[in-house]
Amino acid sequence: MAAEGLITIRSAYGPEDTMNRFDAEVRAKGMTVFARIDHAAGAAAVGLPLRPTDLLIFGNAKGGTPLMQQVQTIGIDLPLKALVWQDASGTTWLSYNDPAWVVQRHGLDDTANATVNAMRQALHAIASKATTVP
């Protein structure tokens, strides 16, 4: 069952390449990368197995701040995050929260539509470039 508000795209690349491509495209679009978390390495450090699972936390204050000015609780979902993970069959996936779902979750009004649409388009373009063979 898919999680509500989560967009998941199959990648044509392995986990490391997918994350590196996503990271590079985020930076190329002028966004800031705040952190990259290797959950599998964390699991291994405590003796637990976990397939590749990497999280990138990224964003742009120009896009996120106006949303937080409307409803500060949206800051729990910002900056944006993308998860690259590998399933049991070896398929790599990229998942991220749909900005429209995030805005709805926090009850923002229609004045956020332009920002949300720009975020959705940017995320779709970045994710597509990271997961699809040219």
PDB file of C-alpha atoms in Angstrom:
ATOM      1  CA  MET A   1       0.000   0.000   0.000  1.00  0.00           C
ATOM      2  CA  ALA A   2       1.385   3.396  -0.991  1.00  0.00           C
ATOM      3  CA  ALA A   3       1.714   6.034   1.696  1.00  0.00           C
ATOM      4  CA  GLU A   4      -0.621   8.999   1.357  1.00  0.00           C
ATOM      5  CA  GLY A   5       1.037  12.005  -0.259  1.00  0.00           C
ATOM      6  CA  LEU A   6       4.151  10.082  -1.265  1.00  0.00           C
ATOM      7  CA  ILE A   7       5.345  10.079  -4.870  1.00  0.00           C
ATOM      8  CA  THR A   8       7.511   7.090  -5.759  1.00  0.00           C
ATOM      9  CA  ILE A   9       9.368   6.653  -9.052  1.00  0.00           C
ATOM     10  CA  ARG A  10      11.251   3.596 -10.273  1.00  0.00           C
ATOM     11  CA  SER A  11      14.861   4.357 -11.151  1.00  0.00           C
ATOM     12  CA  ALA A  12      16.804   2.999 -14.094  1.00  0.00           C
ATOM     13  CA  TYR A  13      19.948   3.324 -11.973  1.00  0.00           C
ATOM     14  CA  GLY A  14      21.239   1.713  -8.798  1.00  0.00           C
ATOM     15  CA  PRO A  15      20.779   3.395  -5.416  1.00  0.00           C
ATOM     16  CA  GLU A  16      24.133   5.190  -5.293  1.00  0.00           C
ATOM     17  CA  ASP A  17      23.910   6.491  -8.854  1.00  0.00           C
ATOM     18  CA  THR A  18      20.293   7.574  -8.354  1.00  0.00           C
ATOM     19  CA  MET A  19      21.134   9.526  -5.204  1.00  0.00           C
ATOM     20  CA  ASN A  20      24.241  11.081  -6.758  1.00  0.00           C
ATOM     21  CA  ARG A  21      22.231  12.134  -9.815  1.00  0.00           C
ATOM     22  CA  PHE A  22      19.424  13.549  -7.637  1.00  0.00           C
ATOM     23  CA  ASP A  23      21.892  15.419  -5.413  1.00  0.00           C
ATOM     24  CA  ALA A  24      23.691  16.895  -8.436  1.00  0.00           C
ATOM     25  CA  GLU A  25      20.432  18.027 -10.039  1.00  0.00           C
ATOM     26  CA  VAL A  26      19.202  19.636  -6.802  1.00  0.00           C
ATOM     27  CA  ARG A  27      22.439  21.619  -6.602  1.00  0.00           C
ATOM     28  CA  ALA A  28      22.263  22.497 -10.318  1.00  0.00           C
ATOM     29  CA  LYS A  29      18.815  24.013  -9.693  1.00  0.00           C
ATOM     30  CA  GLY A  30      20.336  26.308  -7.074  1.00  0.00           C
ATOM     31  CA  MET A  31      18.903  24.563  -4.035  1.00  0.00           C
ATOM     32  CA  THR A  32      20.803  23.928  -0.832  1.00  0.00           C
ATOM     33  CA  VAL A  33      21.602  20.389   0.308  1.00  0.00           C
ATOM     34  CA  PHE A  34      21.405  20.385   4.097  1.00  0.00           C
ATOM     35  CA  ALA A  35      22.139  16.730   4.793  1.00  0.00           C
ATOM     36  CA  ARG A  36      22.565  13.320   3.266  1.00  0.00           C
ATOM     37  CA  ILE A  37      21.737  10.430   5.585  1.00  0.00           C
ATOM     38  CA  ASP A  38      22.753   6.840   4.871  1.00  0.00           C
ATOM     39  CA  HIS A  39      20.221   4.818   6.865  1.00  0.00           C
ATOM     40  CA  ALA A  40      21.827   1.514   5.816  1.00  0.00           C
ATOM     41  CA  ALA A  41      25.170   2.628   7.255  1.00  0.00           C
ATOM     42  CA  GLY A  42      23.420   3.584  10.487  1.00  0.00           C
ATOM     43  CA  ALA A  43      21.774   0.177  10.651  1.00  0.00           C
ATOM     44  CA  ALA A  44      25.079  -1.577   9.936  1.00  0.00           C
ATOM     45  CA  ALA A  45      26.726   0.389  12.755  1.00  0.00           C
ATOM     46  CA  VAL A  46      24.362  -1.294  15.230  1.00  0.00           C
ATOM     47  CA  GLY A  47      24.604  -4.711  13.590  1.00  0.00           C
ATOM     48  CA  LEU A  48      21.299  -4.622  11.703  1.00  0.00           C
ATOM     49  CA  PRO A  49      20.819  -5.299   8.010  1.00  0.00           C
ATOM     50  CA  LEU A  50      19.095  -2.753   5.791  1.00  0.00           C
ATOM     51  CA  ARG A  51      19.046  -2.533   2.008  1.00  0.00           C
ATOM     52  CA  PRO A  52      20.372   0.744   0.556  1.00  0.00           C
ATOM     53  CA  THR A  53      18.243   3.563   1.982  1.00  0.00           C
ATOM     54  CA  ASP A  54      19.542   7.132   1.605  1.00  0.00           C
ATOM     55  CA  LEU A  55      17.814  10.381   2.490  1.00  0.00           C
ATOM     56  CA  LEU A  56      18.620  13.796   1.048  1.00  0.00           C
ATOM     57  CA  ILE A  57      17.359  16.905   2.853  1.00  0.00           C
ATOM     58  CA  PHE A  58      17.315  19.949   0.594  1.00  0.00           C
ATOM     59  CA  GLY A  59      15.476  23.137  -0.182  1.00  0.00           C
ATOM     60  CA  ASN A  60      15.350  26.796  -0.973  1.00  0.00           C
ATOM     61  CA  ALA A  61      14.439  29.436   1.598  1.00  0.00           C
ATOM     62  CA  LYS A  62      12.781  31.563  -1.102  1.00  0.00           C
ATOM     63  CA  GLY A  63      10.265  28.767  -1.704  1.00  0.00           C
ATOM     64  CA  GLY A  64       9.786  27.436   1.802  1.00  0.00           C
ATOM     65  CA  THR A  65       9.760  30.597   3.888  1.00  0.00           C
ATOM     66  CA  PRO A  66       6.545  32.048   2.384  1.00  0.00           C
ATOM     67  CA  LEU A  67       4.792  28.797   3.262  1.00  0.00           C
ATOM     68  CA  MET A  68       6.087  28.925   6.834  1.00  0.00           C
ATOM     69  CA  GLN A  69       4.996  32.577   7.062  1.00  0.00           C
ATOM     70  CA  GLN A  70       1.445  31.355   6.449  1.00  0.00           C
ATOM     71  CA  VAL A  71       1.529  28.315   8.755  1.00  0.00           C
ATOM     72  CA  GLN A  72       4.684  27.711  10.753  1.00  0.00           C
ATOM     73  CA  THR A  73       3.922  24.039  11.380  1.00  0.00           C
ATOM     74  CA  ILE A  74       4.784  23.307   7.744  1.00  0.00           C
ATOM     75  CA  GLY A  75       8.371  23.665   8.939  1.00  0.00           C
ATOM     76  CA  ILE A  76       8.141  20.073  10.198  1.00  0.00           C
ATOM     77  CA  ASP A  77       7.911  18.997   6.534  1.00  0.00           C
ATOM     78  CA  LEU A  78      10.426  21.519   5.206  1.00  0.00           C
ATOM     79  CA  PRO A  79      13.079  21.454   3.975  1.00  0.00           C
ATOM     80  CA  LEU A  80      12.128  18.909   1.373  1.00  0.00           C
ATOM     81  CA  LYS A  81      13.336  15.331   1.542  1.00  0.00           C
ATOM     82  CA  ALA A  82      13.939  12.590  -1.007  1.00  0.00           C
ATOM     83  CA  LEU A  83      14.521   8.942  -0.177  1.00  0.00           C
ATOM     84  CA  VAL A  84      16.372   6.577  -2.503  1.00  0.00           C
ATOM     85  CA  TRP A  85      15.835   2.961  -1.559  1.00  0.00           C
ATOM     86  CA  GLN A  86      16.214  -0.537  -2.919  1.00  0.00           C
ATOM     87  CA  ASP A  87      13.481  -3.144  -2.562  1.00  0.00           C
ATOM     88  CA  ALA A  88      13.933  -6.872  -1.915  1.00  0.00           C
ATOM     89  CA  SER A  89      14.093  -7.633  -5.654  1.00  0.00           C
ATOM     90  CA  GLY A  90      16.937  -5.137  -6.184  1.00  0.00           C
ATOM     91  CA  THR A  91      14.835  -2.422  -7.825  1.00  0.00           C
ATOM     92  CA  THR A  92      15.787   1.147  -6.934  1.00  0.00           C
ATOM     93  CA  TRP A  93      13.098   3.695  -6.108  1.00  0.00           C
ATOM     94  CA  LEU A  94      13.041   7.433  -5.386  1.00  0.00           C
ATOM     95  CA  SER A  95      10.304   8.751  -3.092  1.00  0.00           C
ATOM     96  CA  TYR A  96       9.370  12.250  -1.962  1.00  0.00           C
ATOM     97  CA  ASN A  97       6.404  14.026  -0.403  1.00  0.00           C
ATOM     98  CA  ASP A  98       4.048  15.697  -2.851  1.00  0.00           C
ATOM     99  CA  PRO A  99       4.205  19.419  -1.983  1.00  0.00           C
ATOM    100  CA  ALA A 100       0.440  19.672  -2.567  1.00  0.00           C
ATOM    101  CA  TRP A 101      -0.114  17.021   0.111  1.00  0.00           C
ATOM    102  CA  VAL A 102       2.209  18.861   2.510  1.00  0.00           C
ATOM    103  CA  VAL A 103       0.309  22.124   2.005  1.00  0.00           C
ATOM    104  CA  GLN A 104      -3.027  20.359   2.453  1.00  0.00           C
ATOM    105  CA  ARG A 105      -1.748  18.615   5.594  1.00  0.00           C
ATOM    106  CA  HIS A 106      -1.039  21.996   7.187  1.00  0.00           C
ATOM    107  CA  GLY A 107      -4.192  23.709   5.932  1.00  0.00           C
ATOM    108  CA  LEU A 108      -2.626  26.428   3.792  1.00  0.00           C
ATOM    109  CA  ASP A 109      -5.013  28.389   1.607  1.00  0.00           C
ATOM    110  CA  ASP A 110      -4.993  28.941  -2.152  1.00  0.00           C
ATOM    111  CA  THR A 111      -2.420  31.729  -1.905  1.00  0.00           C
ATOM    112  CA  ALA A 112       0.188  28.943  -1.697  1.00  0.00           C
ATOM    113  CA  ASN A 113      -0.798  27.480  -5.082  1.00  0.00           C
ATOM    114  CA  ALA A 114       1.867  29.228  -7.168  1.00  0.00           C
ATOM    115  CA  THR A 115       4.630  28.169  -4.785  1.00  0.00           C
ATOM    116  CA  VAL A 116       3.310  24.609  -4.561  1.00  0.00           C
ATOM    117  CA  ASN A 117       3.015  24.271  -8.331  1.00  0.00           C
ATOM    118  CA  ALA A 118       6.584  25.516  -8.786  1.00  0.00           C
ATOM    119  CA  MET A 119       7.819  23.052  -6.164  1.00  0.00           C
ATOM    120  CA  ARG A 120       5.908  20.161  -7.770  1.00  0.00           C
ATOM    121  CA  GLN A 121       7.283  20.961 -11.221  1.00  0.00           C
ATOM    122  CA  ALA A 122      10.843  21.300  -9.938  1.00  0.00           C
ATOM    123  CA  LEU A 123      10.688  18.051  -7.965  1.00  0.00           C
ATOM    124  CA  HIS A 124       9.193  16.176 -10.906  1.00  0.00           C
ATOM    125  CA  ALA A 125      11.918  17.461 -13.251  1.00  0.00           C
ATOM    126  CA  ILE A 126      14.718  16.670 -10.790  1.00  0.00           C
ATOM    127  CA  ALA A 127      13.347  13.201 -10.003  1.00  0.00           C
ATOM    128  CA  SER A 128      12.844  12.394 -13.676  1.00  0.00           C
ATOM    129  CA  LYS A 129      16.365  13.432 -14.567  1.00  0.00           C
ATOM    130  CA  ALA A 130      17.797  11.403 -11.675  1.00  0.00           C
ATOM    131  CA  THR A 131      15.888   8.207 -12.458  1.00  0.00           C
ATOM    132  CA  THR A 132      15.561   8.101 -16.249  1.00  0.00           C
ATOM    133  CA  VAL A 133      18.152   7.195 -18.847  1.00  0.00           C
ATOM    134  CA  PRO A 134      18.576  10.127 -21.267  1.00  0.00           C
TER     135      PRO A 134
END
